[in-house]
Coordinates of C-alpha atoms in Angstrom, one line a residue:
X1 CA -19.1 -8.8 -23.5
X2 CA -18.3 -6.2 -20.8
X3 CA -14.7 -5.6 -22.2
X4 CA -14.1 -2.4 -24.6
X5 CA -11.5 -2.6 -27.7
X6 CA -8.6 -0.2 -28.2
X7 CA -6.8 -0.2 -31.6
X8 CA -3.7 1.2 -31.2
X9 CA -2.2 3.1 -34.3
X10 CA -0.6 6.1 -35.5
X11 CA -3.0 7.7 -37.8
X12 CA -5.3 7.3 -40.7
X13 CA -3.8 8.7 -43.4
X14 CA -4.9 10.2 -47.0
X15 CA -2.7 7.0 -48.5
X16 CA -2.9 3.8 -46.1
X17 CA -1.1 0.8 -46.0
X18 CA -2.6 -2.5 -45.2
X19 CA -2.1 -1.8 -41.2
X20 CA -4.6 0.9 -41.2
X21 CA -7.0 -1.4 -43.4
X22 CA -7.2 -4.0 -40.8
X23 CA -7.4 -2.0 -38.3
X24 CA -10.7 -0.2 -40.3
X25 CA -12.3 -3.3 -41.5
X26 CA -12.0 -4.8 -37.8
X27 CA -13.6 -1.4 -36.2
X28 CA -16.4 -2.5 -39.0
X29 CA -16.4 -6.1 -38.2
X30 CA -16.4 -5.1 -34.4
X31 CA -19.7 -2.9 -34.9
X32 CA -21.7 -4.9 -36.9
X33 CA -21.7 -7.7 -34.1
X34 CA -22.4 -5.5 -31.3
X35 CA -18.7 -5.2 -29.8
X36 CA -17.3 -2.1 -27.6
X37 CA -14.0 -0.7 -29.9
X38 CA -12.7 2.6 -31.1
X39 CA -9.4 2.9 -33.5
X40 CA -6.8 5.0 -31.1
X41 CA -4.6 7.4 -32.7
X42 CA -1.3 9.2 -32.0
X43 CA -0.7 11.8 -34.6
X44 CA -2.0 15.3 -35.1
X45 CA -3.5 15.1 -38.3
X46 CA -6.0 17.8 -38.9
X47 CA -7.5 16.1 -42.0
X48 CA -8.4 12.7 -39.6
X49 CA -12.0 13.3 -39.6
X50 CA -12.3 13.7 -43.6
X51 CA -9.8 11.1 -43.7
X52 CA -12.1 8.3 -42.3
X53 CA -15.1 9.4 -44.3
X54 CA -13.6 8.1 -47.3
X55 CA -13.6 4.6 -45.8
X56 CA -16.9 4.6 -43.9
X57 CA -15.4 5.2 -40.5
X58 CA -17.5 7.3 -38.4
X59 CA -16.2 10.1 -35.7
X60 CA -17.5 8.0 -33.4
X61 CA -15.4 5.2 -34.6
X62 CA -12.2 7.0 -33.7
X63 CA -10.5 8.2 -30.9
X64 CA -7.3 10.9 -31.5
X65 CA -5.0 11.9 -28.9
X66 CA -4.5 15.4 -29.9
X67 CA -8.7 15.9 -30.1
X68 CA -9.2 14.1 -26.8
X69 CA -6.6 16.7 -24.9
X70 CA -8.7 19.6 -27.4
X71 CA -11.8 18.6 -26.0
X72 CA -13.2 17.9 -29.7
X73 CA -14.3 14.3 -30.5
X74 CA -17.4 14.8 -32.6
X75 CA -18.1 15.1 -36.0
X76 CA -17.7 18.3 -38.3
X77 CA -20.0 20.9 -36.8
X78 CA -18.9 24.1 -38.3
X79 CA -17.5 25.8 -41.9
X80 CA -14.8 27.9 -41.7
X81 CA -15.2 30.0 -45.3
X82 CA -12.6 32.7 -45.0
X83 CA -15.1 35.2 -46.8
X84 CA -17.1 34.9 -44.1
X85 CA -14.3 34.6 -41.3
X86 CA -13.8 36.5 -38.1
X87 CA -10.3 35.9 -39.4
X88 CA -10.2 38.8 -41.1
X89 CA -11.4 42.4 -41.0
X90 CA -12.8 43.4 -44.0
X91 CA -12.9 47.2 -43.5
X92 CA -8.6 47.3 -42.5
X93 CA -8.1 43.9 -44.7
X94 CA -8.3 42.9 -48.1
X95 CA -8.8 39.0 -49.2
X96 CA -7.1 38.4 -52.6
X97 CA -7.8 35.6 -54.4
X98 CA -5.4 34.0 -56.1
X99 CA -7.3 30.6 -57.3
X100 CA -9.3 28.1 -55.5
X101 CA -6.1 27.2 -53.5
X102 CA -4.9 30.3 -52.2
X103 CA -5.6 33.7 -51.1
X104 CA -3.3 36.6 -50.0
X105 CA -4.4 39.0 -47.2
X106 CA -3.6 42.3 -47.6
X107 CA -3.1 45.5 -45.8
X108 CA -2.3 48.9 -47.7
X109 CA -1.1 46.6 -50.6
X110 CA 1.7 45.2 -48.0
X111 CA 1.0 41.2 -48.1
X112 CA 0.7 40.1 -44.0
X113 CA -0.8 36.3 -44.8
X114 CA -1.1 33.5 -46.9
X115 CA -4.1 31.5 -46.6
X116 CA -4.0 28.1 -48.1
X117 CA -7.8 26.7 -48.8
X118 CA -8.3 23.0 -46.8
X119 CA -7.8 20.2 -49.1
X120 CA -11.3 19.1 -51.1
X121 CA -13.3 22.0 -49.7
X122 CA -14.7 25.3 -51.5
X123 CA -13.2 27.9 -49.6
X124 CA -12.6 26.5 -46.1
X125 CA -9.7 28.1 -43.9
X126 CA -6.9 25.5 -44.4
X127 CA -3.8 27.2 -43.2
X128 CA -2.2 30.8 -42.5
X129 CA 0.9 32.1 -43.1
X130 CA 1.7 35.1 -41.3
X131 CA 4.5 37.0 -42.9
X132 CA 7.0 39.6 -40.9
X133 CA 8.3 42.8 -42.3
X134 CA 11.2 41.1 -44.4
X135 CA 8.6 38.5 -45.6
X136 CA 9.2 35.6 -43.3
X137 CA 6.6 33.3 -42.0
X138 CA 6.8 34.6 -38.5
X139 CA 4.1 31.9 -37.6
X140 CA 0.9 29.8 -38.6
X141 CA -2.3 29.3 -37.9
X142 CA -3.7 24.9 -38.5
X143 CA -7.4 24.8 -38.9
X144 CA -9.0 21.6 -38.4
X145 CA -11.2 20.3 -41.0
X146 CA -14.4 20.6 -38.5
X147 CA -13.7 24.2 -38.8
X148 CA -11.6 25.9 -35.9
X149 CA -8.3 27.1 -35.6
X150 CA -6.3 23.8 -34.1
X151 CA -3.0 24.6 -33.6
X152 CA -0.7 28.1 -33.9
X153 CA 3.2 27.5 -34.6
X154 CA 5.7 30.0 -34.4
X155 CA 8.8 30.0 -36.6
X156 CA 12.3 31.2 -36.5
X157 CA 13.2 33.3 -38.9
X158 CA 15.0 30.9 -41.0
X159 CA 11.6 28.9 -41.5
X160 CA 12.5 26.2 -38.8
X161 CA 9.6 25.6 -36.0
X162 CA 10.2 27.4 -32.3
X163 CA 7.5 25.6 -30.5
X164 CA 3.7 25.8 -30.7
X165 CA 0.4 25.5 -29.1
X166 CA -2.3 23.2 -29.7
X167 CA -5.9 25.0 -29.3
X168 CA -9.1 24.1 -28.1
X169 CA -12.5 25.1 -29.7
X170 CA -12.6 28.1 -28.2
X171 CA -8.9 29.1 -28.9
X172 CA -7.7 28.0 -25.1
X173 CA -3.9 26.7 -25.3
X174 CA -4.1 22.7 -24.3
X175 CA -0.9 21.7 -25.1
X176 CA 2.5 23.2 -26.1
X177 CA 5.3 21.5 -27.9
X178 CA 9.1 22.9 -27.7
X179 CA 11.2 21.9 -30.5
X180 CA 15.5 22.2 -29.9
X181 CA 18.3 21.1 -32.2
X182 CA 19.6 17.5 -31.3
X183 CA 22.6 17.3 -33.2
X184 CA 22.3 18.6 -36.5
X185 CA 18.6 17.7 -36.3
X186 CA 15.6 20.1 -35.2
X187 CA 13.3 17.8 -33.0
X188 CA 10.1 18.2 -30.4
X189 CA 12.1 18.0 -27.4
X190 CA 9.3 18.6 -24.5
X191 CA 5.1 18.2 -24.6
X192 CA 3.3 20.3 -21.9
X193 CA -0.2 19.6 -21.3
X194 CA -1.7 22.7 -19.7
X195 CA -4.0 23.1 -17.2
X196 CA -5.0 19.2 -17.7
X197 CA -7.2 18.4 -14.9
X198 CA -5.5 21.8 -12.9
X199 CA -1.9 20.5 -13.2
X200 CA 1.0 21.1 -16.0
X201 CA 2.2 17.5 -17.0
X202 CA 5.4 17.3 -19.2
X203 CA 6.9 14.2 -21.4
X204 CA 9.7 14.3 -23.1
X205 CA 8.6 12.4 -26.2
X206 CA 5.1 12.1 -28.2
X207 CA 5.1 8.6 -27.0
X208 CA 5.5 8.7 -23.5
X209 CA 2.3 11.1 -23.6
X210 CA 0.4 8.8 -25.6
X211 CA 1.3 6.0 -22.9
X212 CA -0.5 8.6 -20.6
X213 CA -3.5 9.4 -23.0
X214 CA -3.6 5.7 -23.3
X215 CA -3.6 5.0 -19.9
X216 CA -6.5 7.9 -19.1
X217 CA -9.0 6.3 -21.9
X218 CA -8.5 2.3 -20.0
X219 CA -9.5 0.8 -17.3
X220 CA -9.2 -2.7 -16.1
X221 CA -11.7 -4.1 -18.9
X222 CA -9.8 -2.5 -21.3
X223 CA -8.3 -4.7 -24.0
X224 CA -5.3 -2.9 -26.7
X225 CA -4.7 -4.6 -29.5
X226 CA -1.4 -3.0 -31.0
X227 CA -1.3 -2.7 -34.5
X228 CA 2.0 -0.7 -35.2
X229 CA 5.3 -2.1 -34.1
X230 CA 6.8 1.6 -33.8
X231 CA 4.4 1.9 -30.9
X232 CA 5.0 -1.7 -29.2
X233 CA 7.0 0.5 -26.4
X234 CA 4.5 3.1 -25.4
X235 CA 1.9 0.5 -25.5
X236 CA 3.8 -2.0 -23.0
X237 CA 4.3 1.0 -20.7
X238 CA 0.3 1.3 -20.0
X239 CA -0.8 0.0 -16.8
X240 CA -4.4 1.0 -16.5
X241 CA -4.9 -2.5 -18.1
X242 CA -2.8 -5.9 -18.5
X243 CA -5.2 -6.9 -21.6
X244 CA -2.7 -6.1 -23.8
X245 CA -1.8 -8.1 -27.6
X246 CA 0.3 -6.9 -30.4
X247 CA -1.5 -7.8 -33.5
X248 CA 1.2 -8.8 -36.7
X249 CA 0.5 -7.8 -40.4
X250 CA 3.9 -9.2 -42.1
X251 CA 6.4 -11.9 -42.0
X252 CA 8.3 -11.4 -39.0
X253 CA 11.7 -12.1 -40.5
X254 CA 13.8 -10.3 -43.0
X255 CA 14.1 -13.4 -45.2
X256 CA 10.8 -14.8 -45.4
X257 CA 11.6 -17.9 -46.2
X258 CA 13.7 -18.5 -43.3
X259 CA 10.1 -17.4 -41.5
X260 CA 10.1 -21.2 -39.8
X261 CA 14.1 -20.7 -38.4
X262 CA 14.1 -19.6 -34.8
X263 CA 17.4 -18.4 -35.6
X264 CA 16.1 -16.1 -38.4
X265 CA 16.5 -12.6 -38.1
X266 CA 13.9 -10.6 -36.9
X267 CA 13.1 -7.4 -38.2
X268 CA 14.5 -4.5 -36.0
X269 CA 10.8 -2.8 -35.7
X270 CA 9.8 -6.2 -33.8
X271 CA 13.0 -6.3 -31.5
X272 CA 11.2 -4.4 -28.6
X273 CA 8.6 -6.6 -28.3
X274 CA 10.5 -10.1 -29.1
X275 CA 13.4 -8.7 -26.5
X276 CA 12.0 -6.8 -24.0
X277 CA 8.7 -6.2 -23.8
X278 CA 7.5 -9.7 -23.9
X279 CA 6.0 -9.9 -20.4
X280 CA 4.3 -6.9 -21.0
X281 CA 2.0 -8.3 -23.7
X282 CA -0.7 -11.2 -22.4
X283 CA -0.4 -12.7 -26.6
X284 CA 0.4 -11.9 -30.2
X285 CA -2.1 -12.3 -32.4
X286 CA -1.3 -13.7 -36.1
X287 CA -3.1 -13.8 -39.5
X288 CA -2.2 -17.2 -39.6
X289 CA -1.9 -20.5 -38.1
X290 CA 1.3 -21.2 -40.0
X291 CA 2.7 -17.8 -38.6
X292 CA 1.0 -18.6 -35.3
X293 CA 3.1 -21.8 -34.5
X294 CA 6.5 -20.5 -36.2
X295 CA 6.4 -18.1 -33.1
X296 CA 5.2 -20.3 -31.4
X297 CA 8.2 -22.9 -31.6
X298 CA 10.6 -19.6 -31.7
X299 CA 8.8 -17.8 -27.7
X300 CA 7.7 -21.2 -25.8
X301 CA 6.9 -18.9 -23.0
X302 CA 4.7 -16.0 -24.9
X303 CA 0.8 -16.9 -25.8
X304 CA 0.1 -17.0 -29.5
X305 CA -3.0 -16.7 -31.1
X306 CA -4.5 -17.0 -35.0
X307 CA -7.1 -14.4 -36.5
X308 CA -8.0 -13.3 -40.2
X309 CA -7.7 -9.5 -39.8
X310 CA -9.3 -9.1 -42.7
X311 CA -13.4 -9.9 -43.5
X312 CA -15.3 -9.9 -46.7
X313 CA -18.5 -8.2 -46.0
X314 CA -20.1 -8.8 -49.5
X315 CA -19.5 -9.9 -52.8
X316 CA -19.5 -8.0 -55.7
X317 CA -20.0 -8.8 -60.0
X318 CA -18.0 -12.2 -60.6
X319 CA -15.1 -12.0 -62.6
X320 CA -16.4 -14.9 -64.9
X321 CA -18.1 -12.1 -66.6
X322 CA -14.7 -10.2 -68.1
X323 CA -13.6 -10.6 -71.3
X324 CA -10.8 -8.4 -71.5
X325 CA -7.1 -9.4 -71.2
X326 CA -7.0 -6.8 -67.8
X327 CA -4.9 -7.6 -64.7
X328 CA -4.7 -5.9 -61.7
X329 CA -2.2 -5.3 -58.7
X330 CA -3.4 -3.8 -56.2
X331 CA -1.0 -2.3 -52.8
X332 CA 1.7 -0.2 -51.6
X333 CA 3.9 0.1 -54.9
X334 CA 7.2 0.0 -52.9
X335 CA 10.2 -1.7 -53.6
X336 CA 9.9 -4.6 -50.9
X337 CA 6.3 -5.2 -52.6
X338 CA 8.8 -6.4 -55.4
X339 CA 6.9 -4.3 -58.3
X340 CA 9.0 -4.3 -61.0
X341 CA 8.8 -8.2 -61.3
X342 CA 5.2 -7.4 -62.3
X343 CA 6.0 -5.1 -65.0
X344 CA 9.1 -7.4 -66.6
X345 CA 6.5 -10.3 -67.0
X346 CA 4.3 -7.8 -69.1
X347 CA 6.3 -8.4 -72.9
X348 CA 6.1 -12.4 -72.5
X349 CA 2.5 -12.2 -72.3
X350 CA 2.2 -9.9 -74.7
X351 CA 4.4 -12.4 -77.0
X352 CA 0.8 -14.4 -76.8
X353 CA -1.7 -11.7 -75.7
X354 CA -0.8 -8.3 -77.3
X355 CA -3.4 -6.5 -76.1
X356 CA -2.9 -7.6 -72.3
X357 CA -3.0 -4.3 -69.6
X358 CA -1.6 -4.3 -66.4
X359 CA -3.0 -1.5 -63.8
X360 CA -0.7 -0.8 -60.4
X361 CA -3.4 0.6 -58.1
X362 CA -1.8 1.8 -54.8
X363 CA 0.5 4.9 -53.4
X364 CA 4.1 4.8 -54.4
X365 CA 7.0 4.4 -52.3
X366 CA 8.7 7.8 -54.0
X367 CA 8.1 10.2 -56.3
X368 CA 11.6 8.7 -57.5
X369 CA 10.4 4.6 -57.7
X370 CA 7.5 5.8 -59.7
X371 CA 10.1 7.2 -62.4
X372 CA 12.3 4.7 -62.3
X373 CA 9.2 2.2 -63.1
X374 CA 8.0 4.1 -65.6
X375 CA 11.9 4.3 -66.9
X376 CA 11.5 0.4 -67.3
X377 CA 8.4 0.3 -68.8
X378 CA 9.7 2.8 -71.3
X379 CA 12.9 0.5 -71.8
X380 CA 10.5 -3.0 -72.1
X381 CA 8.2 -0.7 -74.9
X382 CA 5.1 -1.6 -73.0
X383 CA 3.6 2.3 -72.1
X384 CA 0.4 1.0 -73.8
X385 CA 0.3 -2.1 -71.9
X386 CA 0.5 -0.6 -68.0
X387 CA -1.0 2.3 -66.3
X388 CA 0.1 3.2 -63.0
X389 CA -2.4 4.8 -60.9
X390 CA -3.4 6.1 -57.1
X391 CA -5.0 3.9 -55.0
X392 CA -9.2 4.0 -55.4
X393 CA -11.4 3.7 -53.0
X394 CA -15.0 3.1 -52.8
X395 CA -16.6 2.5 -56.3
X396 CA -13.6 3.8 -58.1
X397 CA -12.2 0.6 -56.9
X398 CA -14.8 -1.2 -57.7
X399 CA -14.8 -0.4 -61.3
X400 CA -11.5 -1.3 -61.6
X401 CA -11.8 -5.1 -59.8
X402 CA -14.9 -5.4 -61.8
X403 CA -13.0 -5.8 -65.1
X404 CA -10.2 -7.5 -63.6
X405 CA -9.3 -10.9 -65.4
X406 CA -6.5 -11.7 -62.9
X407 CA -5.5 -10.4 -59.3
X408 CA -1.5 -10.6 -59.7
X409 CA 1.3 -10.6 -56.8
X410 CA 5.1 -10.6 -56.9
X411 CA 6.0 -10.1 -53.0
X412 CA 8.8 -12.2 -51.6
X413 CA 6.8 -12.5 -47.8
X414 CA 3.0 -11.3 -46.4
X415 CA 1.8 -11.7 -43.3
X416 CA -2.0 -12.2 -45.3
X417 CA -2.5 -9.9 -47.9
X418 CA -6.0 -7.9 -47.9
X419 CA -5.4 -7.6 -51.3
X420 CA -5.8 -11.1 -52.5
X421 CA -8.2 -11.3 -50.0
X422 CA -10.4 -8.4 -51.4
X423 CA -10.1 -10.0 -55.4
X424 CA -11.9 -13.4 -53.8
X425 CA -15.0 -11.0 -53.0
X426 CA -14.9 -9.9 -57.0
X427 CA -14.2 -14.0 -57.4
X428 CA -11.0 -13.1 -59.6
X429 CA -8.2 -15.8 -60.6
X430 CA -5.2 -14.8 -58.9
X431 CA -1.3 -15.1 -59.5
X432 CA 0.8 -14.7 -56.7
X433 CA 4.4 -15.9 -55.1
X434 CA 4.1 -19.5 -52.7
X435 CA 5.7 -17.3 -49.7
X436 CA 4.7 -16.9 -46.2
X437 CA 2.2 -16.3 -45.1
X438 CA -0.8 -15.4 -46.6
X439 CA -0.9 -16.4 -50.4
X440 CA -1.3 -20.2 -49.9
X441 CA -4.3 -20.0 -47.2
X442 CA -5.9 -17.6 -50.0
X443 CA -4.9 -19.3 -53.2
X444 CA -5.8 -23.0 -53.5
X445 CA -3.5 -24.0 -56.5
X446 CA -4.7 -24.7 -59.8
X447 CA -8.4 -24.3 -58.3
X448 CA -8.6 -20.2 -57.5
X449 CA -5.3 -19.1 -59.4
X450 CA -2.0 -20.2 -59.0
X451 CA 1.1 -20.3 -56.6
X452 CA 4.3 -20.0 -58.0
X453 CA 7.9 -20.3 -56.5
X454 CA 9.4 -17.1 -55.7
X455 CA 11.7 -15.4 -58.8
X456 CA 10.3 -18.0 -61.4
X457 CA 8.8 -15.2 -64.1
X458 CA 8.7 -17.8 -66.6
X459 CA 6.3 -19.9 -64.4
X460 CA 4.5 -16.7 -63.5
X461 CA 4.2 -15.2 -66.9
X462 CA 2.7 -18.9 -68.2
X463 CA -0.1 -18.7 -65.6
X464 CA -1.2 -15.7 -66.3
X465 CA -1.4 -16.2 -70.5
X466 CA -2.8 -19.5 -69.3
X467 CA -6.0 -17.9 -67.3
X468 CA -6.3 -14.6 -69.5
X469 CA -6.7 -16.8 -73.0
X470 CA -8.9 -19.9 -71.2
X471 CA -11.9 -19.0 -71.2
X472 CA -13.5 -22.1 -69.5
X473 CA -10.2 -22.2 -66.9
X474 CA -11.3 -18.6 -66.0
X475 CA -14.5 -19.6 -65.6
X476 CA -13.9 -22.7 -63.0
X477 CA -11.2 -20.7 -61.4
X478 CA -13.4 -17.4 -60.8
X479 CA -16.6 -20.2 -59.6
X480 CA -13.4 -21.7 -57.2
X481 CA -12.3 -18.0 -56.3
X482 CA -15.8 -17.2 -54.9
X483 CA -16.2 -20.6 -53.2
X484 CA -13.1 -20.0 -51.3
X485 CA -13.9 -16.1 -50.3
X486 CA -16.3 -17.7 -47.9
X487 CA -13.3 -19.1 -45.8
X488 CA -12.7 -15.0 -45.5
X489 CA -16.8 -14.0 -44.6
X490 CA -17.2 -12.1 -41.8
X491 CA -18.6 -14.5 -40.0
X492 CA -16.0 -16.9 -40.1
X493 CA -13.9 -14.4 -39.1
X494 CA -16.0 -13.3 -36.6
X495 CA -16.0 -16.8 -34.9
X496 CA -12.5 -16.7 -35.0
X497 CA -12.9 -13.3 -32.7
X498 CA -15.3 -15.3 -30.4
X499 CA -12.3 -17.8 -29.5
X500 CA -10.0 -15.5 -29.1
X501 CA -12.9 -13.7 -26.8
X502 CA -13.3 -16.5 -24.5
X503 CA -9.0 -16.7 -23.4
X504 CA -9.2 -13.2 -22.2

């Protein structure tokens, strides 16, 4: 195939949500069968290229904006150890270390900077804070993770950003960004890129200069497949190339069970697309076919089309092996996830299991929602019966799905769920909501777990003392749960790239 594959996001960030997922286990999936695609991101994010290594993306893998306009695109070259630093001079300066996070710089005992060392390094130049003569941060200095200074910006004295200027290698000024009050808020207001091919381009907006990054990176052949809604504009503004699909990852309508009304309401983020952008797009592509032909029947004149965006790549210790009474849920832990359900369930299956453990593994909608769960297990007196922790990767993730009797959803509406997806691959029983889309193509009721009708905790709360305390029932469902992850292999997801392949 002579086409090349853009996926359009916002960033890879140190705590993901499903969007970014797909959008890394399709770069994988992409790869491993020979086809042209990059993940494309907006955001400045200096951490990007430690980010990915954590999920086996490689630099090559990745395209940012900010690094294409900087010139840097590769992989981590350089360490920038402020001991060793043209930063400072040592025979006018003074490094004082404060612990492995921070270091003052000093000059005739006056403090002039703070440096601040770069996340899970020893030592490396994160940022610097250069103080004025009242002990204001007059500016500061963004060092990239590969080791240069990135970006420089300059502050008002009462802490609030001026403007500032993204670097090149070599400490050239590619780009400035002028921030102004709108109203009571302080917001980016202009982008200039300098000296960009011998001109001075402005944009108003980080958007409308990623519609022109986006357009310099395509060409005719180029195919964007849109993951983020909040970037369904600037994507329908590119017109290097009219290969151009929005890609969804929920249900598209507030009430999900309303998902089959054309009359349902859409959710505002999907608007632009649904209302104004729809001849921009050449499809929409779907985790489902049940999603697939609700938009269908909603757009008669729009093209449609039905992909897993999520692959199994191998399989892993069956479940059929744990003995323990642990269940799992693994995700965003945010309120429309519908968490707390979860945790209320916890003291009816204690009533008949009283050692039963529930792990939440994922990042947490607030600082706040985590203390108001914890306020409820507290209230339910089950602190020894749930931990709450961070979401895992790699084989810390691993070792918690390998001891997990039961994979456990409460969500009121997916557009798949990766999750569930991922617990097939570890063949674990799972418990989820019958909502749309995803659990019922994943869970085949009564064989791999169990689908239960939205709210019912009594139901759900049954099913899960049922599968925790039958051993043989565990057994057949976890044998079922790994039959069924084949449906997800990466091949058959693969072939269902191949058709899509052949409408382009």
């Amino acid at each position: 195939m002579s086409k090349k594959f853009l996926f359009v996001n916002e960033n890879i960030f140190t705590f993901n949500s499903g969007t970014e997922f797909s959008a890394m286990n399709r770069i994988k999936l992409f790869k491993q069968n020979n086809v042209d695609a990059k993940i494309v991101t907006r955001n400045y994010n200096p951490s990007l290229h430690q980010e990915i290594q954590k999920y086996g993306i490689a630099d090559d893998d990745i395209i940012n904006m900010y690094d294409y306009f900087q010139g840097e695109m590769g992989p981590k070259k350089h360490h920038e150890y402020l001991r060793y630093s043209n930063l400072v001079d040592k025979h006018e300066y003074k490094i004082n270390g404060i612990d492995n996070n921070k270091s003052y710089i000093e000059k005739l005992g006056q403090r002039v900077a703070k440096v601040s060392i770069f996340p899970l390094t020893v030592g490396e130049i994160g940022n610097v804070d250069y103080y004025d003569n009242f002990g204001n941060v007059s500016s500061r200095d963004v060092f990239d993770y590969r080791g240069f200074k990135s970006k420089t910006i300059y502050m008002h004295p009462d802490g609030n950003i001026g403007h500032e200027l993204v670097l090149n290698n070599s400490g050239d000024p590619v780009m400035e960004i002028t921030h102004m009050n709108i109203g009571e808020q302080l917001m980016p207001t202009m982008y200039k890129l300098l000296n960009y091919k011998g001109k001075t381009l402005r944009f108003n907006t980080e958007d409308e200069l990623y519609t022109f990054f986006l357009n310099e990176i395509s060409d005719k052949d180029t195919v964007i497949i849109n993951d983020r809604p909040s970037l369904t504009v600037a994507v329908g503004e590119v017109k290097a190339t009219k290969h151009k699909y929005q890609i969804m990852h929920n249900e598209h309508t507030e009430d999900a069970a309303q998902a089959g009304n054309p009359k349902a309401k859409l959710f505002d983020n999907l608007t632009p697309l649904f209302d104004n952008y729809q001849n921009s797009y050449e499809g929409v592509i779907t985790p489902t076919e049940a999603q697939r032909n609700d938009l269908a029947k909603r757009y008669p004149k729009m093209n449609f089309y039905s992909v897993f965006d999520a692959a199994i790549f191998e399989m892993h210790k069956p479940a059929s092996d744990v003995t323990n009474h642990e269940i799992t849920y693994m995700g965003r832990v945010f309120r429309d996830k519908n968490v707390a359900e979860l945790i209320s369930i916890i003291p009816a299956v204690k009533q008949t299991i009283p050692d039963v453990h529930l792990t939440m593994m994922g990042y947490f909608e607030s600082a706040q929602f985590k203390n108001e769960l914890d306020e409820i297990i507290k209230q339910l007196d089950i602190v020894d019966n749930v931990s709450m922790i961070d979401y895992k990767t790699g084989q810390d993730k691993q070792n918690v799905l390998e001891k997990t009797r039961v994979l456990v959803q409460s969500s009121k509406g997916e557009g798949l769920s990766m999750a569930l997806i991922e617990g097939l691959a570890y063949g674990i029983p799972e418990v989820a909501y019958d909502v749309n889309y995803g659990p019922n193509e994943i869970i085949d009721n009564d064989k791999n777990g169990s689908l239960i009708e939205s709210g019912d905790l009594g139901k759900f709360a049954s099913q899960v003392i049922d599968i925790l305390a039958n051993d043989e029932k565990h057994k057949q469902q976890s044998e079922h749960a790994i039959e069924k992850a084949d449906k997800f292999s990466a091949d058959n997801v693969m072939k269902q790239w191949n058709q899509f392949f052949e409408t382009i």
